[in-house]
PDB file of C-alpha atoms in Angstrom:
ATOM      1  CA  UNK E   1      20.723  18.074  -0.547  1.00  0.00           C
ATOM      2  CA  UNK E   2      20.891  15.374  -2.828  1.00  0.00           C
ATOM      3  CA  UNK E   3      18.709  15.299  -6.398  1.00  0.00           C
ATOM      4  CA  UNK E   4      17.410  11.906  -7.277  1.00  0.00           C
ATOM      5  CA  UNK E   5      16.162  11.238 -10.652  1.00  0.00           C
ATOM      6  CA  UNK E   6      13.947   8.004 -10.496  1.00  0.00           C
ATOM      7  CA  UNK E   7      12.062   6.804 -13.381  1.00  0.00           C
ATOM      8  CA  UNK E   8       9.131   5.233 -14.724  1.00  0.00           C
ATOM      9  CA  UNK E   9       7.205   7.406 -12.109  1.00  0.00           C
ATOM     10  CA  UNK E  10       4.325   5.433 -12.637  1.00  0.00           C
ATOM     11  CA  UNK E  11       3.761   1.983 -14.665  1.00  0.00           C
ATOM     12  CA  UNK E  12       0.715  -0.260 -15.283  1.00  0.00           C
ATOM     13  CA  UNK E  13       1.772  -4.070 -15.720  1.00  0.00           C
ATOM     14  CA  UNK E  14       0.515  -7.448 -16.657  1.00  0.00           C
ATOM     15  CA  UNK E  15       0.690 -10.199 -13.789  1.00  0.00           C
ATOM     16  CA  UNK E  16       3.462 -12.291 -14.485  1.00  0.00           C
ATOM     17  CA  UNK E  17       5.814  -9.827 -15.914  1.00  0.00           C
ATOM     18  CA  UNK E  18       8.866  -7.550 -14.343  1.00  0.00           C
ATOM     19  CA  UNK E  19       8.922  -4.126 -13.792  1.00  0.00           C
ATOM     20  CA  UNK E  20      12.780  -2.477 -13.507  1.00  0.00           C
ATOM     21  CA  UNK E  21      12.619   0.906 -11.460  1.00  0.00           C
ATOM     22  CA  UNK E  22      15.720   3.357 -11.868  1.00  0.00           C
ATOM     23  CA  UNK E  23      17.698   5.530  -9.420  1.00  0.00           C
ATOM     24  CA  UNK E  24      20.047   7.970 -10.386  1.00  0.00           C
ATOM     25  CA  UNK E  25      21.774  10.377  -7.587  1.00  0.00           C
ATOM     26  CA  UNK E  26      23.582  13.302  -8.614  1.00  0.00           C
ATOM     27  CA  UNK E  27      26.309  12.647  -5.677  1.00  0.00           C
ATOM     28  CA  UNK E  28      28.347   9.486  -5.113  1.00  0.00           C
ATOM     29  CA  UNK E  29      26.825   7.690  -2.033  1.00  0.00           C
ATOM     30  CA  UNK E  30      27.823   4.607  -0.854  1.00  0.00           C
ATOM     31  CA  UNK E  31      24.265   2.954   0.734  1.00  0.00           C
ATOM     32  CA  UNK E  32      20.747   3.278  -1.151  1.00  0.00           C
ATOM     33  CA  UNK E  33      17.954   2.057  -0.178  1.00  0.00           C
ATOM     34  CA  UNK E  34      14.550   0.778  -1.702  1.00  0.00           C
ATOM     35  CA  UNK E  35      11.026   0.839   0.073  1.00  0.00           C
ATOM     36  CA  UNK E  36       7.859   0.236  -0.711  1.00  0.00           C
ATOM     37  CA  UNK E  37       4.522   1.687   0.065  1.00  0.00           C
ATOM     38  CA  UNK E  38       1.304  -0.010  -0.059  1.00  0.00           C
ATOM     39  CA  UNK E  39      -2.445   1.437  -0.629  1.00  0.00           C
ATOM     40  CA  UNK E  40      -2.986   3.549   2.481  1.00  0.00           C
ATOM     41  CA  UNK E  41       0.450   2.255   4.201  1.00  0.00           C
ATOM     42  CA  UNK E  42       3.742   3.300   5.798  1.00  0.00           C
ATOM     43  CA  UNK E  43       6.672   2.986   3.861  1.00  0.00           C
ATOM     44  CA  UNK E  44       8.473  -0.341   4.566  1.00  0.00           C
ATOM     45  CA  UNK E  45      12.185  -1.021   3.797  1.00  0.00           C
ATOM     46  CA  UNK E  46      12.913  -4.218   0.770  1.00  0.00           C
ATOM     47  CA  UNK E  47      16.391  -3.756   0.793  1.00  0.00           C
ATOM     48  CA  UNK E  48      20.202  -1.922   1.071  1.00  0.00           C
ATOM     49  CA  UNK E  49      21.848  -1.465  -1.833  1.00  0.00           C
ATOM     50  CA  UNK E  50      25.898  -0.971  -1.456  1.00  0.00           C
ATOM     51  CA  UNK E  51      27.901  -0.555  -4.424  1.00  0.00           C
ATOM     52  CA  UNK E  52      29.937  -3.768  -5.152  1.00  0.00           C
ATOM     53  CA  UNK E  53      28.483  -6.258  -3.208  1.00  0.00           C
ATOM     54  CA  UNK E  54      25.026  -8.009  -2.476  1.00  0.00           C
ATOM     55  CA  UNK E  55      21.951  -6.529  -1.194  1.00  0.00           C
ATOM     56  CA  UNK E  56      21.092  -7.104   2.081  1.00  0.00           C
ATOM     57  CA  UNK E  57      17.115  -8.049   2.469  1.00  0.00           C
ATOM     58  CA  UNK E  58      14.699  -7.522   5.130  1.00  0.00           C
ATOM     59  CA  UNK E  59      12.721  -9.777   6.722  1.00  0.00           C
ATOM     60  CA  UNK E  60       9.840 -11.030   4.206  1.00  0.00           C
ATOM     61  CA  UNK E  61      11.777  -9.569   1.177  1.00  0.00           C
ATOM     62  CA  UNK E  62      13.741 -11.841  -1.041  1.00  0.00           C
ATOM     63  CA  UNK E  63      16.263 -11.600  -3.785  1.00  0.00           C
ATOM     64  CA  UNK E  64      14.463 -13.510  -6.752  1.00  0.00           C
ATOM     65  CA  UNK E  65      11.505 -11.367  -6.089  1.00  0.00           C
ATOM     66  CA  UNK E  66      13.049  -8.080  -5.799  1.00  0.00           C
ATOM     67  CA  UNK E  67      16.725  -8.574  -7.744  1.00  0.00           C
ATOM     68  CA  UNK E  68      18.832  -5.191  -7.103  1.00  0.00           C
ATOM     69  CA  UNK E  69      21.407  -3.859  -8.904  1.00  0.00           C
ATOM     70  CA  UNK E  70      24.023  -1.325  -7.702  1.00  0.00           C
ATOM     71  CA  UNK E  71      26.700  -0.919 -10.839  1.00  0.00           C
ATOM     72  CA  UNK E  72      28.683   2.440  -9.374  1.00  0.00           C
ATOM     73  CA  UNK E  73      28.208   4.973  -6.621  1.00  0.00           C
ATOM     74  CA  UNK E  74      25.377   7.233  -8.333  1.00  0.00           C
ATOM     75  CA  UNK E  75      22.841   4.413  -9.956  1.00  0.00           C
ATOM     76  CA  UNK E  76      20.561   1.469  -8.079  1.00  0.00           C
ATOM     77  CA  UNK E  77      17.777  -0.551 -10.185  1.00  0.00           C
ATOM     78  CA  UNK E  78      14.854  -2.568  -8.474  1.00  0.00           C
ATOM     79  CA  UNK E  79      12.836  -5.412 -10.133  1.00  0.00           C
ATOM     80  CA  UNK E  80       9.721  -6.284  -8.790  1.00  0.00           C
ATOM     81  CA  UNK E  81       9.804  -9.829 -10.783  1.00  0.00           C
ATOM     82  CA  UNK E  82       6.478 -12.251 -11.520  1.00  0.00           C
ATOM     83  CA  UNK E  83       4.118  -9.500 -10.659  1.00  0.00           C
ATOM     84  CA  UNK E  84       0.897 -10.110  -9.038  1.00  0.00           C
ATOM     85  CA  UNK E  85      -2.288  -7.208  -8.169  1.00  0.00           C
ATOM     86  CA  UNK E  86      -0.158  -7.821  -4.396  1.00  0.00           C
ATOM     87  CA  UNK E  87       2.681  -5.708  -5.562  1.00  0.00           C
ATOM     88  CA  UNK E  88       0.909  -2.649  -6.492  1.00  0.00           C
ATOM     89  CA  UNK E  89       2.493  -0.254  -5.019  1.00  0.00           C
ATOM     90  CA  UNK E  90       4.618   2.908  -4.510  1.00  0.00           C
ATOM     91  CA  UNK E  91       8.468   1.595  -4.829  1.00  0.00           C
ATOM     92  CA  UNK E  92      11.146   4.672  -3.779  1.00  0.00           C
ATOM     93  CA  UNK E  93      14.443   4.655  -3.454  1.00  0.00           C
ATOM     94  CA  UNK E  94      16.587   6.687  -0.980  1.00  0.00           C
ATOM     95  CA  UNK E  95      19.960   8.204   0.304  1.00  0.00           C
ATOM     96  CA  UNK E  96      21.361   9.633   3.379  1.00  0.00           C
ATOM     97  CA  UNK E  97      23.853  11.884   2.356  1.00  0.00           C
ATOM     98  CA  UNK E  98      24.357  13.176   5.940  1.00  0.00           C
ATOM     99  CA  UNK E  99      24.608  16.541   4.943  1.00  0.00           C
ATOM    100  CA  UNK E 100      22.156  18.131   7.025  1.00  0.00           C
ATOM    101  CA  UNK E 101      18.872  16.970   5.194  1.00  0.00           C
ATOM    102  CA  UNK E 102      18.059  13.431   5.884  1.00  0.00           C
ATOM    103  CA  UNK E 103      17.649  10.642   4.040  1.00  0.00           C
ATOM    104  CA  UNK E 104      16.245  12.223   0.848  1.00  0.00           C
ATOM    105  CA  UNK E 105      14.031  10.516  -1.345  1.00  0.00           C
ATOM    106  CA  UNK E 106      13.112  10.003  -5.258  1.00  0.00           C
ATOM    107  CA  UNK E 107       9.729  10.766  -6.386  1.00  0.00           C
ATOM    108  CA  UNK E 108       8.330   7.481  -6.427  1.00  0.00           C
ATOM    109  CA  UNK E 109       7.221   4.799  -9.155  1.00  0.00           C
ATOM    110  CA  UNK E 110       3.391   4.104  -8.442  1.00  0.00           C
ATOM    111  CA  UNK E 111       3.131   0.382  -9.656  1.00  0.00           C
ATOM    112  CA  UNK E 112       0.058  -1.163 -10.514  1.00  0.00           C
ATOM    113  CA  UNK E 113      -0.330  -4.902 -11.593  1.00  0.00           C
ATOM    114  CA  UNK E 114      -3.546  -5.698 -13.701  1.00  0.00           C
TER     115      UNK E 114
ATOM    116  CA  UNK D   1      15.079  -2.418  17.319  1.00  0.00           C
ATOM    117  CA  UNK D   2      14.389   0.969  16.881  1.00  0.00           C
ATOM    118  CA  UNK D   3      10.544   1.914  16.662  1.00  0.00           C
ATOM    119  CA  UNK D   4       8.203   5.069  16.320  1.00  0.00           C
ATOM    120  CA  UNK D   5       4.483   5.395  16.652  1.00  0.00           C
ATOM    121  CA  UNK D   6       1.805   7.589  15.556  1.00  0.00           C
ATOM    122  CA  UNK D   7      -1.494   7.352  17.548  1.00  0.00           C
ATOM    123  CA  UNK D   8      -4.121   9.244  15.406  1.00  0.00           C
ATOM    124  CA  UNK D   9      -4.621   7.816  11.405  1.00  0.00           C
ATOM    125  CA  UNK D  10      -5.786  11.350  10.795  1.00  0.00           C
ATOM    126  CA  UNK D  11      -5.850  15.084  12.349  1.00  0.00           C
ATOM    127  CA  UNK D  12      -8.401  17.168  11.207  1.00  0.00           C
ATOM    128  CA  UNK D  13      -7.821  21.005  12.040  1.00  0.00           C
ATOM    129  CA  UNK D  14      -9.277  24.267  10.411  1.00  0.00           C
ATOM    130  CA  UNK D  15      -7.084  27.032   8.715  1.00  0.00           C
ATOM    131  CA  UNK D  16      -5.245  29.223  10.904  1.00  0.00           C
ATOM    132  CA  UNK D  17      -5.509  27.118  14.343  1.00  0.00           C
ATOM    133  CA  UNK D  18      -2.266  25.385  15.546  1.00  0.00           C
ATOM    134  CA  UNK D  19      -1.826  21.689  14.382  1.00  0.00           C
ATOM    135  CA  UNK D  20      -0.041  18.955  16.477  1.00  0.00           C
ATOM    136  CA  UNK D  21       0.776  15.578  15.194  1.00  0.00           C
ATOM    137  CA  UNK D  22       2.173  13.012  17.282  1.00  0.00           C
ATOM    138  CA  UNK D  23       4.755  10.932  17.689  1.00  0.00           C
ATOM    139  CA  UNK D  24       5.861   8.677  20.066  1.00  0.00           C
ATOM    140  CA  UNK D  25       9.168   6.603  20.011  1.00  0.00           C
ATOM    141  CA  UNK D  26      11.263   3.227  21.459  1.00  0.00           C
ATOM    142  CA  UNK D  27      15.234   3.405  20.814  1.00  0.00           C
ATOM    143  CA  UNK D  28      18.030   2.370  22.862  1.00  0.00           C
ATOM    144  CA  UNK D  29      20.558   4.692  23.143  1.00  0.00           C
ATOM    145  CA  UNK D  30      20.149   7.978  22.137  1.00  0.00           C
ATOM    146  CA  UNK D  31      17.618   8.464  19.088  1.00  0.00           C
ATOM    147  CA  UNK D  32      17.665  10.190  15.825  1.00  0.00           C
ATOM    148  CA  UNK D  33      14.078  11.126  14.861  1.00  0.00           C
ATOM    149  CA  UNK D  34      12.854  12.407  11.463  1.00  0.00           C
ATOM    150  CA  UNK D  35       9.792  13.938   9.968  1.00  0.00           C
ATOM    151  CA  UNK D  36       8.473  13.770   6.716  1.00  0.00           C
ATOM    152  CA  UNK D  37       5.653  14.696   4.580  1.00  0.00           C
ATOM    153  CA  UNK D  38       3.831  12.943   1.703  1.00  0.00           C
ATOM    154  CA  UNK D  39       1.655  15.178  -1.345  1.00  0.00           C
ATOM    155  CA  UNK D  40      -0.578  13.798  -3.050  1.00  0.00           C
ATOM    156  CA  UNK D  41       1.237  11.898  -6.207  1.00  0.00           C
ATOM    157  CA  UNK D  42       4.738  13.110  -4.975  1.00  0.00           C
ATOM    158  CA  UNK D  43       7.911  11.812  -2.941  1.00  0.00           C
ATOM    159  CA  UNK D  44       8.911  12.280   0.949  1.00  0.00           C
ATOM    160  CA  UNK D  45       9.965  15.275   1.919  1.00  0.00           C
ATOM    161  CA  UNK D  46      11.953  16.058   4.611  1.00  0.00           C
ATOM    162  CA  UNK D  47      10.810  18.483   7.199  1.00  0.00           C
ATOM    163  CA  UNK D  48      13.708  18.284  10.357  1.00  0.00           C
ATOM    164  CA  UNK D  49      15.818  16.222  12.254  1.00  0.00           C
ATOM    165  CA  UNK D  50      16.545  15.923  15.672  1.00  0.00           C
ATOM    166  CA  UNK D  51      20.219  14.189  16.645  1.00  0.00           C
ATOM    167  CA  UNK D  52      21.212  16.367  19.594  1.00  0.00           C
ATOM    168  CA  UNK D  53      21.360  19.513  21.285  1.00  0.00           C
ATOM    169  CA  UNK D  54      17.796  21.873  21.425  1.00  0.00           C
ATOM    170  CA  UNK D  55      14.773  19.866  22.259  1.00  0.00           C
ATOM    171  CA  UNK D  56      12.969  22.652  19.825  1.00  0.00           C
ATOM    172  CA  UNK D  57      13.701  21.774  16.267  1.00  0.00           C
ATOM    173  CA  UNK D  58      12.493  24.616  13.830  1.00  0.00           C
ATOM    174  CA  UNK D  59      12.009  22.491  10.034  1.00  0.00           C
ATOM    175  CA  UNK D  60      10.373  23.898   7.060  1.00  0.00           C
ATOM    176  CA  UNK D  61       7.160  25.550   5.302  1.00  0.00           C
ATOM    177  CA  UNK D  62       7.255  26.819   9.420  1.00  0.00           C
ATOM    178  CA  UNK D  63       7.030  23.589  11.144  1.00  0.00           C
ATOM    179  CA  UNK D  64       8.872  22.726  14.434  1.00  0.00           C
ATOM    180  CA  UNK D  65       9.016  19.247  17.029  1.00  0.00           C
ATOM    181  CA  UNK D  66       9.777  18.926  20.602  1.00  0.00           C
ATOM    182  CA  UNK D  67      12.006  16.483  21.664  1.00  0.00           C
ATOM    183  CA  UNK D  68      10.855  14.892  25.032  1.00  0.00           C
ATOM    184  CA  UNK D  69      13.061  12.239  26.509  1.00  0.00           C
ATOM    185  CA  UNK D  70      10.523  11.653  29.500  1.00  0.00           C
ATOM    186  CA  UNK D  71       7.528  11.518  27.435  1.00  0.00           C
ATOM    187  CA  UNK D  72       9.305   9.681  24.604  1.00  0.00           C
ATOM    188  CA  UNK D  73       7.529  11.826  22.307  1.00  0.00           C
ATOM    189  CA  UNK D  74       8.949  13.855  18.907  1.00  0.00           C
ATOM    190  CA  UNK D  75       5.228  15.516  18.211  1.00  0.00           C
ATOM    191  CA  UNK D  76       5.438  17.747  15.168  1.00  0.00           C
ATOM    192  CA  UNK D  77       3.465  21.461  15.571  1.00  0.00           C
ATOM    193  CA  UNK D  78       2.920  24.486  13.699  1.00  0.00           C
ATOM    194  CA  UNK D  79       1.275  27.218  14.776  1.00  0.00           C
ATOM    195  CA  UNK D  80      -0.863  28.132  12.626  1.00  0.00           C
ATOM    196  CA  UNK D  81      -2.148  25.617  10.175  1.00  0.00           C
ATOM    197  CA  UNK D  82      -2.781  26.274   6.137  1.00  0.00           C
ATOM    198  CA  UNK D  83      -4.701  24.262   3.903  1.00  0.00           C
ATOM    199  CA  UNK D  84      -1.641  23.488   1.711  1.00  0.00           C
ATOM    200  CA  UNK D  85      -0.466  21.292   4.870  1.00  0.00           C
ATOM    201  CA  UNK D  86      -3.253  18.892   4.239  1.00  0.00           C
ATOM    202  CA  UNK D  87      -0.820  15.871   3.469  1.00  0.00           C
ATOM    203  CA  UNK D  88       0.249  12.989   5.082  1.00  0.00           C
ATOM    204  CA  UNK D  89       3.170  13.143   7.645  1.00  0.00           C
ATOM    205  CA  UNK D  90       4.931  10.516   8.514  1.00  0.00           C
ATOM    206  CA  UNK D  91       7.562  10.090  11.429  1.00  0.00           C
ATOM    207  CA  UNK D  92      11.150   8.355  11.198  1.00  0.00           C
ATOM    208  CA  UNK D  93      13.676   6.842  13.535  1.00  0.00           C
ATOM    209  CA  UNK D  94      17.223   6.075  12.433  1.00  0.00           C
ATOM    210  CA  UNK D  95      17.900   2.040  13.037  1.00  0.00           C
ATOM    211  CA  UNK D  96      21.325   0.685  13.070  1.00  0.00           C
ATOM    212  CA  UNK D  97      21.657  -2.551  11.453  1.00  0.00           C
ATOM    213  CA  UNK D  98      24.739  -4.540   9.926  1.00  0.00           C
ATOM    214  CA  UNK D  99      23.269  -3.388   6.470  1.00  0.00           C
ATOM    215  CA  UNK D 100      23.555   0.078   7.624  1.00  0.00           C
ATOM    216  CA  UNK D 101      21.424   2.634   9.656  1.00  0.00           C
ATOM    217  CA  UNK D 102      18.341   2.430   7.791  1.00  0.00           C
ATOM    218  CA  UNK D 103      14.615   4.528   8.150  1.00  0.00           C
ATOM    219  CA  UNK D 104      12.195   2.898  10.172  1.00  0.00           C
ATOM    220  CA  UNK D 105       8.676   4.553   9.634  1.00  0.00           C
ATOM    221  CA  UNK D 106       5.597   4.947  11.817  1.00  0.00           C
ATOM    222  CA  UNK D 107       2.358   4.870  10.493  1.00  0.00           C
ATOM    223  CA  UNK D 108       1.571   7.804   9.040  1.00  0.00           C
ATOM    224  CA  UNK D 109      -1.174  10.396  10.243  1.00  0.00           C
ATOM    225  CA  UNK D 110      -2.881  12.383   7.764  1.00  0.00           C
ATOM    226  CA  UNK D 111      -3.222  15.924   8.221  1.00  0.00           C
ATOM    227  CA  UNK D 112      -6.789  17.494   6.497  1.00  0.00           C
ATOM    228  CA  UNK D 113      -6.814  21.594   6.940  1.00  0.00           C
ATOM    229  CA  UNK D 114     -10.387  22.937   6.567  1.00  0.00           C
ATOM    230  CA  UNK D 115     -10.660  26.119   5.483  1.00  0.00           C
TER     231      UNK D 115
END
């Protein structure tokens, strides 16, 4: 299966500021994705991340808030911009490299806005 | 859209007795269902698939899920329950979208082993 590296794995921020999450893969994939978990939620899906083009947002995610970058095949970055106490919350990142393992996922960055 | 559900918020069970957690799903076509766990402080990890074939998929750490088209139903079951399962398990269905065939998630159901 794939190893993701994902870093800071945990972050305390002032409101108002950014936070940029990282995602290395150690295999060339061509769709990441980024979710976010909530205190006590599910895990919901912000965004897909192919390499080369835009982002494509879900429904109540938008790009100013959550700008992605996908420079090359193995590396994704998330920023949670103009934070707010609201956005505290577990961000991973994911890929499915349909080898038999799912969709793995990186260790998480727990996020929380003071 | 694709969509799964899990009924109970949390399973209690004690050590050694079989543990069930249940899953429930809504797909057109045919489905691809996941299941996951969450530790405390860590990532997802994935536990087994189902795409086709065997309506009994064996996973890891011992941990199998039967498919039932009639009931809908992808519960997840070991048979004898440890208290290093206490986690929280979350079930997956794979939606297509123009984006690309993403995760959908239920709600999670956390799993507390007593010893």
């Amino acid at each position: 299966s794939a190893v993701i590296s994902q870093k800071p794995s945990r972050d305390i921020c002032q409101r108002g500021t950014s936070l940029t999450i990282q995602c290395q893969v150690d295999s060339q994939v061509t769709m990441m994705f980024w979710y976010r978990q909530q205190p006590g939620q599910s895990l919901t899906l912000i965004a897909t991340a192919n390499q080369g083009s835009e982002a494509t947002y879900e429904s109540g995610f938008v790009i100013d808030k959550f700008p992605i970058s996908r420079p090359n095949l193995t590396f994704s970055t998330l920023t949670v911009s103009n934070l707010s106490p609201e956005d505290s919350s577990i961000y991973l990142c994911s890929v499915d490299l349909s080898d038999g393992y799912g969709y793995t996922f990186g260790s998480g960055t727990r996020l929380t806005v003071v | 859209a694709q969509s799964v559900a899990q009924p109970e918020d949390q399973v209690n069970v004690a050590e050694g007795n079989p543990l069930t957690v249940k899953c429930t799903y809504s797909v057109s076509g045919n489905p691809y269902l996941f299941w996951y766990v969450q530790y405390p402080n860590r990532g997802l990890q994935f536990l087994l698939k189902y795409i086709t074939g065997d309506n009994l998929v064996k996973g890891s750490y011992g941990f199998e899920a039967e498919f039932n088209k009639s009931q809908t139903s992808f519960h997840l079951k070991k048979p004898s329950a440890l208290v290093s399962d206490s986690a929280l398990y979350f079930c997956a269905v794979r939606d297509y979208t123009a984006a690309g065939n993403k995760l959908t998630f239920g709600g999670g159901t956390r799993v507390l082993v007593k010893p």
